[in-house]
XYZ file of N, CA and C in Angstrom:
807
model
N 37.746 -55.483 19.433
C 38.389 -54.744 20.730
C 37.951 -54.050 21.272
N 38.486 -54.165 22.615
C 37.413 -52.765 23.153
C 38.564 -51.291 22.775
N 37.519 -50.245 22.883
C 38.528 -49.250 22.759
C 39.099 -48.950 24.300
N 38.988 -49.019 25.057
C 39.786 -48.957 26.247
C 41.204 -49.342 26.312
N 40.650 -50.413 26.589
C 42.056 -51.431 26.587
C 42.562 -52.220 26.079
N 41.706 -52.592 24.619
C 42.185 -53.266 23.373
C 42.108 -54.573 23.812
N 41.482 -54.991 25.038
C 41.250 -56.311 25.032
C 40.357 -56.952 24.106
N 40.307 -58.496 23.837
C 39.425 -58.984 22.826
C 38.409 -58.775 23.629
N 36.934 -59.135 23.117
C 35.682 -58.819 22.900
C 35.336 -59.850 22.707
N 33.695 -60.517 23.025
C 32.891 -61.419 22.406
C 31.645 -61.198 22.169
N 30.911 -61.235 21.338
C 29.631 -61.608 21.263
C 28.684 -61.612 22.761
N 27.886 -60.668 23.463
C 27.033 -61.953 24.177
C 25.320 -61.639 23.909
N 24.659 -62.121 24.204
C 22.750 -61.383 24.636
C 22.452 -61.830 25.677
N 21.263 -61.075 25.819
C 20.520 -61.085 26.727
C 19.018 -61.628 26.299
N 18.936 -63.199 26.567
C 17.672 -63.685 26.398
C 17.699 -64.129 24.541
N 18.906 -63.917 24.059
C 18.366 -64.351 22.983
C 18.176 -62.793 22.005
N 17.892 -61.934 22.940
C 17.366 -60.901 21.796
C 18.649 -59.327 21.767
N 18.965 -59.321 22.615
C 19.641 -58.024 22.910
C 20.711 -58.717 22.707
N 22.006 -58.333 21.778
C 22.966 -59.046 21.621
C 23.759 -57.531 22.194
N 25.014 -57.715 22.478
C 26.166 -56.682 22.981
C 27.413 -57.509 22.966
N 28.428 -56.539 22.828
C 29.770 -56.823 23.226
C 30.560 -56.736 24.465
N 30.861 -57.884 25.050
C 31.807 -57.674 26.585
C 33.062 -58.402 26.356
N 34.131 -58.335 27.356
C 35.583 -58.820 27.710
C 35.210 -60.240 27.633
N 35.922 -60.963 26.809
C 36.174 -62.240 26.326
C 36.914 -62.779 27.753
N 37.416 -61.982 28.704
C 38.549 -62.129 29.939
C 38.115 -60.872 30.842
N 37.692 -60.672 31.712
C 37.460 -59.585 32.590
C 39.007 -59.260 33.015
N 38.554 -57.664 33.150
C 39.868 -56.782 33.504
C 39.068 -55.889 33.997
N 39.755 -55.595 35.398
C 39.517 -54.703 36.181
C 40.022 -53.185 35.895
N 41.324 -53.444 35.439
C 41.876 -52.189 34.871
C 41.864 -51.466 34.112
N 40.441 -52.104 33.380
C 39.735 -51.334 32.296
C 38.542 -50.267 32.604
N 39.124 -49.089 32.191
C 37.938 -47.970 32.252
C 36.591 -48.469 32.667
N 35.912 -49.360 31.473
C 34.972 -49.568 31.018
C 34.184 -50.325 32.525
N 35.298 -50.639 33.459
C 34.522 -51.460 34.698
C 34.137 -50.659 35.835
N 34.350 -49.433 35.580
C 34.189 -48.388 36.610
C 32.585 -48.418 37.092
N 32.125 -47.977 38.208
C 31.300 -48.131 38.633
C 30.563 -46.688 38.563
N 29.146 -47.449 37.958
C 28.334 -46.780 37.875
C 28.277 -46.239 36.758
N 27.238 -45.041 35.994
C 26.623 -45.286 34.433
C 27.767 -43.910 34.165
N 28.345 -43.629 32.384
C 29.425 -43.364 31.895
C 28.452 -42.496 31.786
N 29.205 -40.732 31.813
C 28.215 -39.628 31.406
C 28.402 -39.891 30.282
N 27.420 -38.740 29.543
C 27.377 -38.557 28.256
C 28.959 -38.261 27.605
N 29.125 -37.580 28.020
C 30.908 -36.687 27.708
C 31.435 -37.919 27.456
N 31.902 -39.062 28.756
C 32.541 -39.998 28.726
C 32.217 -41.261 27.251
N 30.673 -40.899 27.124
C 29.903 -42.282 25.977
C 30.805 -41.509 24.660
N 30.962 -39.982 24.302
C 31.433 -39.611 23.398
C 33.114 -39.726 22.757
N 33.841 -39.777 24.518
C 34.880 -40.068 23.962
C 35.409 -41.144 23.667
N 34.704 -42.190 24.281
C 34.986 -43.533 24.094
C 34.721 -43.946 22.552
N 33.500 -43.610 22.591
C 33.094 -43.592 20.886
C 34.383 -43.109 19.559
N 34.674 -41.737 19.989
C 35.844 -41.138 19.281
C 37.125 -42.119 18.989
N 37.590 -42.975 20.507
C 38.491 -43.182 20.698
C 38.241 -45.026 19.929
N 37.110 -45.241 19.083
C 36.852 -46.482 18.799
C 36.760 -46.256 17.051
N 36.680 -45.280 16.719
C 36.238 -44.698 15.555
C 37.917 -44.305 14.971
N 39.018 -43.926 15.277
C 39.778 -42.829 14.779
C 41.245 -43.936 14.749
N 40.921 -45.267 14.382
C 42.349 -46.277 13.987
C 42.314 -46.428 13.117
N 42.276 -45.836 11.826
C 41.915 -46.093 10.287
C 43.315 -45.680 9.911
N 44.009 -46.531 8.520
C 45.121 -46.393 7.613
C 46.452 -44.526 7.830
N 44.861 -44.229 7.513
C 45.647 -42.785 7.653
C 46.069 -42.124 9.253
N 45.294 -42.246 9.904
C 45.538 -41.970 11.269
C 47.057 -42.537 11.971
N 47.076 -43.800 11.282
C 47.947 -44.491 11.853
C 49.275 -43.888 11.156
N 48.679 -43.928 9.987
C 50.260 -43.301 9.390
C 50.439 -41.576 9.804
N 49.256 -41.038 9.924
C 50.036 -39.685 10.518
C 50.797 -39.803 11.829
N 50.087 -40.604 12.807
C 50.627 -41.207 14.094
C 52.255 -41.112 13.747
N 52.654 -42.209 13.042
C 54.051 -42.997 13.152
C 54.897 -41.523 12.288
N 54.747 -40.711 11.763
C 54.963 -39.643 11.473
C 55.365 -38.742 12.447
N 54.126 -38.271 13.242
C 54.721 -38.032 14.408
C 55.872 -38.250 14.992
N 55.315 -39.494 15.431
C 56.600 -40.313 16.452
C 58.176 -40.269 16.152
N 57.957 -40.301 14.807
C 59.086 -40.274 14.043
C 59.604 -38.605 14.503
N 58.984 -37.971 13.660
C 59.462 -36.413 14.055
C 60.011 -36.295 15.396
N 58.539 -36.750 16.889
C 59.185 -36.511 17.468
C 60.439 -36.661 18.097
N 60.628 -38.158 17.887
C 61.921 -38.480 18.574
C 63.494 -38.018 17.737
N 63.327 -36.698 16.924
C 64.422 -35.994 16.537
C 64.738 -35.160 17.379
N 63.916 -34.877 18.407
C 64.154 -33.384 18.933
C 65.195 -33.717 20.366
N 65.891 -32.705 20.238
C 67.294 -33.345 21.174
C 67.207 -33.704 22.516
N 66.125 -32.896 23.311
C 65.411 -32.783 24.089
C 64.292 -34.013 24.816
N 63.983 -34.890 23.666
C 63.177 -35.888 23.759
C 63.653 -37.003 24.532
N 62.407 -36.940 25.600
C 62.267 -38.205 26.600
C 61.583 -39.194 26.684
N 60.571 -38.885 26.003
C 59.629 -40.440 25.814
C 58.269 -39.779 25.151
N 57.865 -41.322 24.217
C 56.376 -40.655 23.954
C 55.171 -41.879 24.610
N 53.896 -41.682 24.610
C 53.694 -42.747 25.253
C 52.131 -42.649 24.188
N 51.700 -43.701 23.703
C 50.754 -43.684 22.390
C 49.541 -43.934 23.481
N 48.713 -43.494 23.369
C 46.793 -43.548 23.680
C 47.099 -44.219 25.441
N 48.171 -43.575 26.403
C 47.807 -43.640 27.583
C 47.132 -43.005 28.282
N 46.539 -43.261 28.992
C 45.082 -42.566 29.737
C 46.461 -41.425 30.449
N 45.454 -40.017 31.009
C 45.763 -39.071 31.238
C 45.129 -38.548 32.292
N 45.277 -38.975 33.533
C 44.026 -38.074 34.895
C 43.984 -36.598 35.315
N 43.298 -36.484 35.345
C 43.520 -34.976 36.201
C 43.958 -35.352 37.658
N 44.493 -34.105 38.431
C 45.058 -34.268 39.517
C 44.425 -35.211 40.634
N 42.634 -34.774 40.810
C 41.931 -35.354 41.673
C 41.065 -37.101 40.880
N 41.900 -37.632 39.494
C 41.444 -38.451 39.505
C 40.107 -38.503 39.118
N 39.088 -37.838 38.746
C 38.000 -38.115 38.417
C 37.859 -38.221 37.089
N 38.708 -37.570 35.972
C 38.574 -37.218 34.990
C 39.798 -38.178 33.958
N 39.590 -38.215 32.901
C 40.949 -38.498 32.052
C 40.716 -38.421 30.723
N 41.200 -38.416 30.006
C 41.534 -38.611 28.251
C 42.606 -39.194 27.705
N 42.595 -40.435 26.975
C 43.636 -40.579 26.310
C 44.214 -40.293 25.222
N 44.662 -39.622 24.690
C 45.507 -38.706 24.155
C 45.844 -39.844 23.206
N 46.318 -39.403 21.499
C 47.104 -40.113 20.874
C 48.543 -40.043 21.148
N 49.064 -39.295 21.219
C 50.458 -39.520 21.735
C 50.435 -37.843 22.529
N 51.004 -38.761 23.877
C 51.591 -37.811 24.901
C 53.249 -37.692 24.561
N 53.939 -36.293 24.599
C 55.514 -36.179 24.619
C 55.576 -35.346 25.407
N 57.053 -36.102 25.630
C 57.728 -35.549 27.361
C 59.052 -34.946 26.774
N 59.560 -34.152 27.154
C 60.611 -33.941 26.916
C 61.070 -32.686 27.827
N 62.610 -32.488 27.819
C 63.276 -32.027 28.953
C 63.213 -30.040 28.181
N 62.408 -29.923 29.245
C 62.540 -27.793 30.223
C 63.286 -27.536 30.563
N 64.613 -27.633 30.556
C 65.357 -26.338 31.278
C 65.586 -27.880 32.099
N 65.286 -27.720 33.605
C 65.273 -28.244 34.758
C 63.717 -29.411 34.915
N 63.205 -28.871 34.305
C 61.809 -29.684 34.459
C 61.769 -30.733 33.603
N 60.651 -31.976 33.152
C 60.429 -32.133 32.222
C 58.613 -32.051 31.817
N 58.572 -31.460 30.734
C 57.021 -31.116 30.159
C 56.805 -32.090 29.449
N 55.739 -31.987 29.287
C 54.526 -32.553 28.275
C 53.848 -31.700 27.710
N 53.469 -32.501 26.237
C 52.307 -31.926 24.688
C 51.496 -33.040 24.754
N 50.508 -32.677 24.340
C 49.777 -33.474 23.677
C 48.973 -33.728 22.408
N 49.139 -34.797 21.667
C 48.486 -34.510 20.340
C 47.192 -35.476 20.111
N 46.495 -34.741 19.114
C 45.416 -35.848 18.812
C 45.331 -35.468 17.361
N 44.897 -36.700 16.720
C 44.841 -36.962 15.336
C 43.486 -36.820 14.754
N 42.798 -35.936 13.892
C 41.563 -35.763 12.906
C 42.168 -36.592 11.769
N 41.394 -37.462 11.516
C 41.236 -37.539 9.834
C 39.861 -37.117 9.443
N 39.038 -38.138 9.339
C 37.573 -37.752 8.677
C 36.432 -37.462 9.862
N 36.175 -38.289 10.738
C 35.107 -38.523 11.836
C 34.816 -37.017 12.450
N 34.056 -36.852 12.311
C 33.148 -35.305 12.797
C 33.156 -35.554 14.460
N 33.784 -35.062 15.069
C 33.698 -35.403 16.669
C 33.196 -33.622 17.599
N 32.813 -32.456 16.554
C 33.012 -31.323 17.767
C 32.727 -31.254 18.969
N 31.743 -31.618 19.453
C 32.321 -32.199 21.349
C 33.517 -32.315 21.846
N 33.993 -33.370 21.086
C 34.945 -33.501 21.232
C 36.290 -32.905 21.700
N 36.631 -32.084 20.300
C 37.528 -31.512 20.392
C 37.472 -30.494 21.354
N 36.224 -30.114 21.781
C 35.733 -28.702 22.640
C 36.364 -29.423 23.722
N 35.568 -30.326 24.537
C 35.869 -30.859 25.742
C 37.289 -31.391 25.995
N 37.912 -31.567 25.166
C 39.529 -32.120 25.251
C 40.317 -30.919 25.437
N 40.163 -30.216 24.399
C 40.654 -28.634 24.441
C 40.198 -28.148 26.129
N 39.035 -28.223 26.906
C 39.177 -27.605 27.870
C 39.469 -28.427 29.093
N 39.448 -29.526 28.870
C 40.084 -30.698 29.910
C 41.944 -30.158 30.141
N 42.675 -30.786 28.706
C 43.913 -29.905 28.891
C 44.396 -28.521 29.193
N 43.336 -27.507 28.750
C 43.700 -26.124 29.020
C 43.555 -26.358 30.541
N 42.537 -26.953 31.331
C 42.757 -27.088 32.822
C 43.944 -27.600 33.284
N 44.421 -28.549 32.890
C 45.058 -29.134 33.537
C 46.808 -28.876 33.225
N 46.586 -27.645 32.579
C 47.525 -26.897 31.693
C 48.463 -27.536 30.768
N 48.090 -28.791 30.363
C 48.775 -29.600 29.264
C 48.577 -28.786 27.981
N 49.603 -28.845 27.165
C 49.684 -28.399 25.973
C 49.011 -29.221 24.886
N 47.694 -29.157 24.381
C 47.199 -29.711 23.045
C 47.397 -29.284 21.904
N 47.553 -30.257 20.622
C 47.898 -29.709 19.568
C 47.266 -30.854 18.396
N 45.877 -29.911 18.027
C 45.320 -31.521 16.905
C 46.060 -31.078 15.004
N 46.591 -32.143 14.940
C 47.323 -32.459 13.679
C 45.506 -33.345 12.545
N 45.723 -32.599 11.481
C 44.522 -33.392 10.301
C 45.812 -33.782 9.319
N 45.393 -34.632 8.064
C 45.419 -35.524 7.171
C 46.074 -33.969 6.434
N 45.380 -33.220 5.757
C 45.334 -32.309 5.000
C 44.927 -30.907 5.203
N 44.391 -29.799 4.524
C 44.121 -28.855 4.828
C 43.536 -28.467 2.970
N 42.818 -28.136 3.408
C 42.061 -27.017 2.002
C 41.090 -26.068 2.460
N 41.069 -24.947 2.575
C 40.938 -23.862 2.864
C 39.692 -24.010 2.566
N 39.587 -24.275 1.174
C 38.207 -23.953 0.186
C 37.155 -24.851 0.618
N 37.519 -25.997 1.167
C 35.964 -27.490 1.645
C 36.656 -27.742 3.085
N 36.779 -26.584 3.820
C 36.696 -27.114 5.089
C 35.221 -27.652 6.018
N 35.551 -28.311 6.481
C 34.258 -29.152 6.950
C 34.177 -28.436 8.554
N 33.219 -28.781 9.271
C 33.498 -28.458 10.188
C 34.044 -28.730 11.581
N 34.327 -30.159 11.659
C 35.306 -30.297 12.472
C 36.446 -29.459 12.655
N 37.268 -29.296 11.044
C 38.542 -28.117 10.611
C 37.730 -27.166 11.217
N 36.427 -26.888 10.558
C 36.655 -25.400 10.708
C 36.614 -24.965 12.671
N 35.888 -25.935 13.334
C 36.032 -25.531 14.506
C 37.526 -25.556 15.004
N 38.183 -26.174 14.717
C 39.535 -26.384 15.118
C 40.489 -25.201 14.766
N 39.803 -25.010 13.522
C 40.727 -23.571 13.120
C 40.342 -22.165 13.811
N 39.004 -21.896 13.644
C 38.570 -20.458 14.654
C 38.667 -20.516 15.864
N 39.193 -21.719 16.498
C 39.343 -21.566 17.794
C 40.535 -21.822 18.714
N 41.533 -22.117 17.537
C 42.825 -22.151 17.481
C 43.320 -20.832 16.681
N 42.427 -19.833 17.033
C 43.690 -18.196 16.108
C 43.871 -18.553 15.081
N 42.493 -19.456 13.770
C 42.963 -19.311 12.369
C 43.860 -20.586 12.508
N 44.725 -21.240 12.930
C 45.769 -22.018 12.737
C 45.347 -23.296 12.934
N 46.058 -24.328 11.507
C 46.212 -25.559 11.310
C 47.020 -26.399 11.329
N 47.659 -27.433 11.713
C 48.959 -27.773 11.869
C 48.332 -29.424 11.123
N 49.863 -29.916 10.473
C 50.277 -31.158 10.123
C 51.349 -31.765 9.843
N 51.108 -33.069 9.408
C 52.335 -33.942 9.219
C 52.247 -34.311 8.179
N 53.812 -34.688 7.613
C 53.915 -35.207 6.269
C 55.426 -35.652 6.139
N 55.577 -36.536 5.038
C 57.122 -36.861 4.948
C 57.967 -36.142 4.615
N 57.712 -34.796 3.861
C 58.289 -33.583 3.962
C 58.474 -32.801 5.312
N 57.543 -32.854 5.995
C 58.301 -32.055 7.554
C 58.423 -33.548 8.325
N 59.031 -34.516 8.089
C 59.669 -35.619 8.723
C 60.694 -35.287 8.279
N 61.468 -35.498 6.883
C 62.622 -35.046 6.385
C 63.340 -33.683 7.076
N 62.131 -32.725 7.534
C 62.925 -31.353 7.928
C 63.176 -31.962 9.306
N 62.343 -32.527 9.893
C 62.781 -32.984 11.136
C 63.954 -33.410 11.515
N 64.043 -34.334 10.914
C 66.007 -34.913 11.264
C 66.499 -34.426 10.462
N 66.558 -33.428 9.186
C 67.284 -32.487 8.853
C 68.138 -31.564 10.380
N 66.736 -30.690 10.550
C 67.169 -30.067 11.947
C 67.243 -30.379 13.187
N 66.725 -31.848 13.625
C 67.318 -32.236 14.393
C 65.877 -31.473 15.400
N 64.849 -31.429 15.231
C 63.574 -30.781 15.678
C 62.245 -31.007 15.030
N 61.111 -31.330 15.991
C 60.037 -31.697 15.554
C 59.655 -30.641 14.910
N 59.122 -30.733 13.670
C 59.031 -29.591 12.225
C 57.188 -30.250 12.318
N 56.286 -29.263 11.510
C 55.269 -28.767 11.427
C 54.780 -28.172 10.414
N 53.827 -28.310 9.497
C 53.346 -27.688 8.612
C 51.912 -26.422 9.307
N 52.382 -25.598 9.549
C 51.112 -24.517 9.815
C 50.665 -24.301 8.806
N 49.377 -24.152 8.873
C 48.365 -23.332 7.757
C 47.432 -22.119 8.725
N 47.211 -21.029 8.230
C 46.497 -20.084 8.949
C 45.901 -19.475 7.788
N 45.242 -18.539 8.096
C 44.475 -17.377 7.417
C 45.105 -16.486 7.388
N 45.393 -15.366 6.846
C 45.928 -13.851 6.327
C 44.888 -13.022 6.258
N 44.997 -11.782 7.494
C 43.577 -10.622 6.770
C 44.088 -9.934 6.090
N 43.346 -9.748 5.316
C 44.045 -8.849 4.520
C 42.405 -7.655 4.038
N 43.029 -6.532 3.783
C 41.858 -5.267 3.317
C 41.683 -5.283 1.869
N 40.898 -6.115 1.095
C 40.762 -5.979 -0.291
C 38.878 -5.302 -0.633
N 39.102 -4.248 -1.504
C 38.581 -3.179 -1.700
C 37.443 -2.952 -0.810
N 38.086 -2.157 0.588
C 37.581 -1.868 1.711
C 36.677 -3.173 2.506
N 36.529 -4.354 2.031
C 36.264 -5.286 2.970
C 37.338 -5.975 3.564
N 37.358 -6.366 5.147
C 37.998 -7.699 5.621
C 37.599 -9.057 4.653
N 39.006 -9.857 4.085
C 39.068 -10.978 3.690
C 40.250 -11.754 4.242
N 40.404 -12.700 3.499
C 41.273 -13.614 3.950
C 41.992 -14.311 2.973
N 43.283 -14.221 3.450
C 43.913 -15.097 2.011
C 44.612 -16.306 2.890
N 45.145 -17.113 2.616
C 45.857 -18.187 2.929
C 46.783 -18.213 2.888
N 47.565 -18.822 4.435
C 49.182 -18.916 4.536
C 49.640 -20.181 5.069
N 51.208 -20.349 4.655
C 51.321 -21.476 5.057
C 52.798 -21.774 5.203
N 53.775 -22.223 6.910
C 54.921 -22.204 6.827
C 55.340 -23.225 7.650
N 56.913 -23.781 7.053
C 56.759 -25.006 8.491
C 57.706 -24.212 9.758
N 57.281 -24.927 10.723
C 57.393 -24.155 12.001
C 57.699 -25.158 12.854
N 58.670 -24.908 13.606
C 59.125 -26.002 14.962
C 58.079 -25.977 15.872
N 57.841 -27.083 16.399
C 57.052 -27.536 17.761
C 57.431 -26.691 18.658
N 58.805 -26.047 19.081
C 59.371 -25.647 19.969
C 59.065 -23.824 19.844
N 58.444 -23.769 18.307
C 58.658 -22.316 18.293
C 57.111 -21.708 18.563
N 55.963 -22.674 18.712
C 54.633 -22.340 18.961
C 54.721 -21.105 19.812
N 53.568 -20.495 20.445
C 52.959 -19.896 20.817
C 51.810 -20.581 21.977
N 52.320 -20.675 22.991
C 51.121 -20.869 23.266
C 50.243 -19.997 24.880
N 48.893 -20.061 24.778
C 48.535 -19.270 25.254
C 47.521 -19.866 26.736
N 48.495 -20.095 27.568
C 47.702 -20.834 28.474
C 46.093 -20.452 29.027
N 45.689 -19.265 29.116
C 44.487 -18.598 29.074
C 42.894 -19.486 28.287
N 43.593 -19.879 27.044
C 42.764 -20.616 26.242
C 42.877 -21.646 25.678
N 44.217 -22.080 26.282
C 44.474 -23.572 26.212
C 44.762 -23.762 24.646
N 45.320 -22.837 23.981
C 46.044 -23.275 22.455
C 47.212 -22.726 22.098
N 47.965 -23.650 21.194
C 48.870 -23.154 20.464
C 48.684 -22.796 18.929
N 49.717 -21.765 18.176
C 49.634 -21.294 17.253
C 51.165 -20.968 16.576
N 50.880 -21.085 15.256
C 53.010 -20.352 14.942
C 52.305 -18.954 14.626
N 50.958 -18.566 13.624
C 50.438 -17.012 13.152
C 50.002 -16.267 14.444
N 50.110 -15.268 14.477
C 48.910 -14.728 15.472
C 47.908 -14.167 14.980
N 46.973 -14.260 14.573
C 46.082 -13.891 13.627
C 45.041 -12.744 14.144
N 44.997 -13.118 15.429
C 44.171 -12.128 15.696
C 44.739 -10.377 16.366
N 45.965 -10.686 16.240
C 46.992 -9.787 15.814
C 47.073 -9.202 14.632
N 47.102 -9.951 13.868
C 47.461 -9.408 12.232
C 46.014 -8.523 11.711
N 44.758 -9.217 12.519
C 43.785 -9.109 12.032
C 43.559 -7.364 12.256
N 43.921 -7.233 13.815
C 43.694 -5.820 14.591
C 44.668 -4.802 13.578
N 45.954 -5.234 12.889
C 46.821 -4.556 12.954
C 45.980 -4.450 10.551
N 45.780 -5.373 10.478
C 45.369 -4.950 9.285
C 44.170 -4.095 9.367
N 43.290 -3.940 9.962
C 42.198 -3.196 10.267
C 42.188 -2.090 10.495
N 43.348 -1.283 11.453
C 44.459 -0.361 11.920
C 44.921 0.129 10.998
N 45.613 -0.388 9.920
C 46.356 0.159 8.623
C 44.776 0.905 7.484
N 43.992 0.078 7.962
C 43.137 0.683 7.153
C 41.940 1.840 7.232
N 42.119 1.657 8.180
C 41.604 2.928 9.129
C 42.284 4.247 8.976
N 43.809 4.213 9.595
C 44.773 4.854 9.039
C 44.475 5.771 7.387
N 44.454 4.744 6.620
C 44.653 4.756 5.143
C 42.973 5.739 4.927
N 42.002 5.447 5.744
C 40.548 6.118 5.544
C 40.758 6.890 6.287
N 41.310 7.657 7.188
C 40.979 9.158 8.065
C 42.493 10.108 7.462
N 43.370 9.540 6.444
C 44.357 9.996 6.061
C 43.978 10.566 4.519
N 42.917 9.656 3.972
C 42.169 9.752 2.706
C 41.179 10.907 2.459
N 40.094 10.905 4.094
C 39.214 11.530 4.504
C 39.609 13.176 4.443
N 40.994 13.475 5.352
C 41.515 14.598 5.102
C 42.058 15.025 3.823
N 42.411 14.307 3.032
C 42.906 14.513 1.973
C 41.734 15.473 1.569
N 40.585 14.930 1.307
C 39.573 15.413 0.503
C 38.889 16.207 0.891
N 39.029 16.544 2.507
C 38.064 17.916 3.420
C 39.648 18.906 2.434
N 40.671 18.345 2.623
C 42.308 19.441 2.799
C 41.885 19.770 1.084
N 41.655 19.015 -0.203
C 41.125 19.492 -1.129
C 39.688 20.306 -1.115
N 38.826 19.908 -0.474
C 37.420 20.864 -0.630
C 37.919 21.814 0.065
N 38.549 22.100 1.440
C 38.503 23.259 1.870
C 39.761 24.681 1.087
N 40.236 23.691 -0.031
C 41.307 24.947 -0.720
C 40.909 25.314 -1.667
N 39.942 24.474 -2.106
C 39.127 25.019 -3.105
C 38.158 26.069 -2.853
N 37.650 25.728 -1.860
C 36.604 27.064 -1.099
C 37.183 28.538 -1.003
N 38.410 28.037 -0.594
C 39.746 29.579 0.095
C 39.989 29.975 -1.354
N 40.119 29.184 -2.896
C 40.501 29.310 -3.572
C 39.365 30.831 -4.451
N 38.271 29.810 -4.235
C 36.958 30.499 -4.716
C 36.665 31.469 -3.671
N 36.857 31.781 -2.291
C 36.703 33.238 -2.068
C 37.987 33.952 -1.851
N 39.276 33.527 -2.771
C 39.796 34.879 -3.286
C 39.606 35.485 -4.529
N 39.528 34.811 -5.325
C 38.381 35.012 -6.362
C 37.504 36.720 -6.312
N 36.706 36.021 -5.419
C 35.666 36.980 -5.107
C 35.752 37.870 -4.993
N 36.894 37.825 -3.668
C 38.048 39.147 -2.963
C 38.406 39.832 -3.701
N 39.372 39.356 -4.842
C 39.825 39.921 -6.191
C 38.626 41.336 -6.828
N 38.283 40.175 -7.254
C 36.656 40.697 -7.905
C 36.140 41.966 -7.436
N 35.814 41.724 -6.106
C 35.405 43.191 -5.247
C 36.579 44.199 -4.966
N 37.206 43.717 -5.084
C 38.885 45.029 -4.776
C 38.751 45.538 -6.272
N 38.851 44.904 -7.703
C 38.618 45.700 -8.803
C 37.801 46.335 -8.539
N 36.516 46.245 -8.473
C 35.876 46.674 -8.729
C 35.939 48.325 -7.925
C-alpha cells in the first residue's frame, strides 16, 4: 500500500528492466502526485511513515487512543491525517493528532510513536515543524532502558530535557480510573557522587495535561532536568565552599594557637 494515501499499489517496469510501484488507480489527492521532485526531507518522512506500522506500533497507538478518550475535555482524534503549515507548503502526518477543549478554544497535541527503526533526522525535523506551528509534539516509545539507549532514543532523551514517555496497559488503567490520559515519564536525575556529576534513573506517572511545554524549544516534559541539574551543581558548590571555609578556619585557628603559645613563652621569659 502507498505510505501516503494507503491506496493499493501494483508493480510496474520500464522496458522490463527497472521495476517500481505505482498506484493501481490514480489518486490525485495523494501527495505523491505533487508536481516537482520531492525534497530529501520529504523522502525521509515518507520512508519513516512506510516503515512504522508494525504490531508493537499498532498496540501503542491503540493504548494511546483509548487513554486519550478518557479525557473529560476530549474533542476528537485524527489518525495518520495530514497537518499543513499555514502557507500549505509543508506537511506532516503524525500518528495521532488529539483535539481537546482548552477553556473557550480547541487545542491540539500530536503524538509520534517510535518503536525500533532509527530516524534521528526525522525526529529533529518533526520537532522543528511542529514547534514552528506551535503544536506540542510528544514522542512515545515502547519501553525505556537507560542502560542500553540507542541513538534514536538518546536523541529524543537529550533534546527533550532528558524525559522519555511511554504508555502501557497499566497507564491505560490509570487513565480510565482518573478520567485523564496518563503517561509514564522516565527521566534522568542529576546527582553528585564522589564530587562528580552523575545521573540516576527516575520514573513517575504523569497526566498529559500536567506536562510543561517550552514553546521556544518545542518540547514537553514532566521532570525539569535542567533546573535540577543546576540545583545539584549549586548545592555541591555551596558544600565545597563551606568545607573550604571550615578547612581555612581550622588552619587559621591552629596558626593562632601556635602564635599564642609562642607569645606565652616570650612573656614567661
